[in-house]
Short mmCIF file of C-alpha atoms in Angstrom, two decimals:
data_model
loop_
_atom_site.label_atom_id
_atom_site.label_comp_id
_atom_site.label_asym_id
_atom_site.label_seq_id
_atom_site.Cartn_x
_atom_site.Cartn_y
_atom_site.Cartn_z
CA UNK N 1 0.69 0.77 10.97
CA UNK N 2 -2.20 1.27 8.70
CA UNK N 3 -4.57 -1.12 8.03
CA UNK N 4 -6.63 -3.44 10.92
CA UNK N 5 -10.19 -4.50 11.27
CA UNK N 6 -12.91 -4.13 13.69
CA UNK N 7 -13.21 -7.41 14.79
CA UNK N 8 -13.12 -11.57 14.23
CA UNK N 9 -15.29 -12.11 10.91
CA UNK N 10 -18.46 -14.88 12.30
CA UNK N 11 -16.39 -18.41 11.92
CA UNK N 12 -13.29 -17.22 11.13
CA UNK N 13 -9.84 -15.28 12.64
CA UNK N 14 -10.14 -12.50 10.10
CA UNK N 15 -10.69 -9.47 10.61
CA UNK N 16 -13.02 -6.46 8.43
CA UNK N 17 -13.11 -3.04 8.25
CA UNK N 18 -14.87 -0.56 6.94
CA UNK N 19 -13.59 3.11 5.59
CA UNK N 20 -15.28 5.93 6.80
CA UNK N 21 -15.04 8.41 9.32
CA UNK N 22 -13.43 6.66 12.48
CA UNK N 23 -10.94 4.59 10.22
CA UNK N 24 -9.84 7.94 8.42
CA UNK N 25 -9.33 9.64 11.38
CA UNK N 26 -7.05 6.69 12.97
CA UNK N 27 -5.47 6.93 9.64
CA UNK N 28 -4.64 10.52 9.35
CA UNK N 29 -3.81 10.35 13.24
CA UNK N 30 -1.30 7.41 12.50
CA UNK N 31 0.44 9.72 10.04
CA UNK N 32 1.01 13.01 12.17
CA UNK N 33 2.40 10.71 14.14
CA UNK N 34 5.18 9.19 12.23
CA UNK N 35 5.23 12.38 9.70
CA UNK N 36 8.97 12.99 10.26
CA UNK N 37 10.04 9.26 9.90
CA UNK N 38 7.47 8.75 7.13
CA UNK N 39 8.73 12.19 5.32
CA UNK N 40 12.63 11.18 6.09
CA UNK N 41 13.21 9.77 2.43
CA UNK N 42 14.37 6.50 4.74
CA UNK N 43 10.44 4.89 5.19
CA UNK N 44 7.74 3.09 3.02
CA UNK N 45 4.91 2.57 3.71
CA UNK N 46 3.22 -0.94 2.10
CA UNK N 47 0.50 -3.07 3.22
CA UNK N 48 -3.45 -3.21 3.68
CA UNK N 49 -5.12 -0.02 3.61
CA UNK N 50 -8.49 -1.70 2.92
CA UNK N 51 -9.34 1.40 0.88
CA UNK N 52 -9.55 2.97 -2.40
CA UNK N 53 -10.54 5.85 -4.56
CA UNK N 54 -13.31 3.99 -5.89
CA UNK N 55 -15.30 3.99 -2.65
CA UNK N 56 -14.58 7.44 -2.35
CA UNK N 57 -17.60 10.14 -2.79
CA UNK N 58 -17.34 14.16 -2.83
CA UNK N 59 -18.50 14.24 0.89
CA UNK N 60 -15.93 11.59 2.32
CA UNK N 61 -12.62 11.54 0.43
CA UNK N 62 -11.20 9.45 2.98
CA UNK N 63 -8.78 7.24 0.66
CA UNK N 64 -7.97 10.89 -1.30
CA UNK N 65 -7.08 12.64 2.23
CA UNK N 66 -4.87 9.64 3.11
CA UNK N 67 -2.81 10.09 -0.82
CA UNK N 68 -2.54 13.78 0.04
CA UNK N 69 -1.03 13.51 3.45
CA UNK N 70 1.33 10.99 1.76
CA UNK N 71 2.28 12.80 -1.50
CA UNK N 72 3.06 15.69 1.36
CA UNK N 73 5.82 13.57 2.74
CA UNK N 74 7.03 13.00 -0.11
CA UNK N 75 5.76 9.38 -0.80
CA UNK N 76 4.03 7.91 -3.57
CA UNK N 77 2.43 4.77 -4.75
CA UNK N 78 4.61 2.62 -6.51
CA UNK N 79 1.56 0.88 -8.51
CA UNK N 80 0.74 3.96 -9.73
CA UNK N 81 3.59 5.09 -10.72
CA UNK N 82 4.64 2.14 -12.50
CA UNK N 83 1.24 1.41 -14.07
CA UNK N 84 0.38 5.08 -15.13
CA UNK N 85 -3.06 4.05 -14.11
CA UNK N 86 -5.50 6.46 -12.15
CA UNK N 87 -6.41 5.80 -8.86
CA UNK N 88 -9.63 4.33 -8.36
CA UNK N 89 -9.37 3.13 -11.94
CA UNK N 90 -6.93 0.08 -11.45
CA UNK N 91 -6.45 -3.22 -14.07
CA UNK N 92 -5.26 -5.45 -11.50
CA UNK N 93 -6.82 -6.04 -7.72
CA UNK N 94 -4.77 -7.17 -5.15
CA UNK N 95 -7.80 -8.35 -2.68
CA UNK N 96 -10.31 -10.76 -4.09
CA UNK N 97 -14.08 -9.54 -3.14
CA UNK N 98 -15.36 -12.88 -1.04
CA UNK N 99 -12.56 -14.77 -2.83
CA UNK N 100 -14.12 -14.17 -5.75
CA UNK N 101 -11.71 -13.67 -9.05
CA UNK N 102 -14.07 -11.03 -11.01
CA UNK N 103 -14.47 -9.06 -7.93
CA UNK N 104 -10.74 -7.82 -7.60
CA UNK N 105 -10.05 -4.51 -5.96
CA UNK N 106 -6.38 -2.87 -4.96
CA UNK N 107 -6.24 -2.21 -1.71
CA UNK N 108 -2.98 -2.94 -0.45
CA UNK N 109 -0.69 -0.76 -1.09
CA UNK N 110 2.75 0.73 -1.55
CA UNK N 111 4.10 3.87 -1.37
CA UNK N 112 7.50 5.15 -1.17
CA UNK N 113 9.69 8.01 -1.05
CA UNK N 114 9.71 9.37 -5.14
CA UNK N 115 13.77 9.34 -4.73
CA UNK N 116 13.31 5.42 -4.27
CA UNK N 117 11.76 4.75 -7.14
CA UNK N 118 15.22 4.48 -9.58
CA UNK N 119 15.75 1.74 -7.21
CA UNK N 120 13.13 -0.65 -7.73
CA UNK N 121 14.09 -3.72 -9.95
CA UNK N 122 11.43 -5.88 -9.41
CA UNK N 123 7.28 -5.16 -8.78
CA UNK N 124 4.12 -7.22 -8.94
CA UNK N 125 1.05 -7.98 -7.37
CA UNK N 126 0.01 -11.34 -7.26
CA UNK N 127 -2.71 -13.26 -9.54
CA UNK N 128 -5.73 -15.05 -8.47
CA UNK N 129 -4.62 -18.13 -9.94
CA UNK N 130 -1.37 -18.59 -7.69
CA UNK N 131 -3.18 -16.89 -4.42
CA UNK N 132 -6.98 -17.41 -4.22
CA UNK N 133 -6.62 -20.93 -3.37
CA UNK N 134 -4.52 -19.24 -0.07
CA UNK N 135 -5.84 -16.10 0.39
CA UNK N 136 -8.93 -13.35 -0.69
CA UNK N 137 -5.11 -11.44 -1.01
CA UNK N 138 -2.71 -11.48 -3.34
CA UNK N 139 0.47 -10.10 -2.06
CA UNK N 140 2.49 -6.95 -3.65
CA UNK N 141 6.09 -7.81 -4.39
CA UNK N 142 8.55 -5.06 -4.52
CA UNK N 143 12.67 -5.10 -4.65
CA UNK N 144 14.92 -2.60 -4.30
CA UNK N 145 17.98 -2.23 -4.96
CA UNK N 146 20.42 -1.51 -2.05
CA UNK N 147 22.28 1.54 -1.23
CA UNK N 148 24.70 1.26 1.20
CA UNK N 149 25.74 4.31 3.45
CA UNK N 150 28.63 2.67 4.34
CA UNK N 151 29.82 0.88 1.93
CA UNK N 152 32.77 -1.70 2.76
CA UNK N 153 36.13 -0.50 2.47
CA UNK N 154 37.86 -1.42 -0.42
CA UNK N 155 41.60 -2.82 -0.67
CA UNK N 156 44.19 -0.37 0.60
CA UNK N 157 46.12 1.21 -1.56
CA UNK N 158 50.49 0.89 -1.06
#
């Protein structure tokens, strides 16, 4: 729902985009519009935002707006959570700047309701060793446990 591009990259089928104005607004826009699935406790949200706090500045929050609309629903990022870490201040990046390993920078992303969280057994993001050979991306891994709503009968009591 959330991330895109502009347009095919010279040479290549990828795509780039830049955050500012138009991007936040398709954002934000993209969020009214799925606010009460997204705010249902039954939705996450996890993929390529192709933003940051980092980039962010006092005159265009845009990656800051996009948090605050989601903590409103109820939905938080699960790297940060798990980490501790600020935002904008991350360890580990999750897209490779021009596939280059120093240049790392998290960008995807994935947030979840807060009630989820018990429920996650298993999260990473990928390294540059196993993915830059693949991808400028290294993917975020996340499993939950399941919770079943209806739950198969068990035997019948005689």
């Amino acid at each position: 729902m959330i991330g895109g591009g502009t347009g095919p990259v010279e040479g290549t089928k990828a795509t780039t985009v830049t955050p500012g104005a138009w991007s936040l607004d398709r954002m934000l826009h993209a969020l009214d519009a799925y606010a009460a699935f997204l705010g249902s406790d039954d939705a996450l949200l996890i993929g390529d935002f192709n933003n940051n706090d980092r980039w962010d500045t006092p005159a265009a929050p845009t990656f800051r707006r996009i948090r605050e609309r989601l903590a409103a629903m109820g939905l938080t990022s699960l790297y940060h959570e798990r980490t501790g870490e600020a935002h904008g201040a991350e360890t580990v990046g999750s897209l490779f700047w021009k596939w280059d390993a120093g240049l790392p920078f998290l960008i995807d992303h994935c947030f979840l309701p807060r009630t989820w969280l018990p429920r996650v057994s298993e999260f990473s993001v990928g390294t540059a060793d196993n993915w830059l050979r693949l991808s400028d991306h290294a993917p975020l891994v996340v499993e939950l446990q399941r919770v079943d709503a209806n739950p198969a009968p068990g035997p019948v009591a005689r």
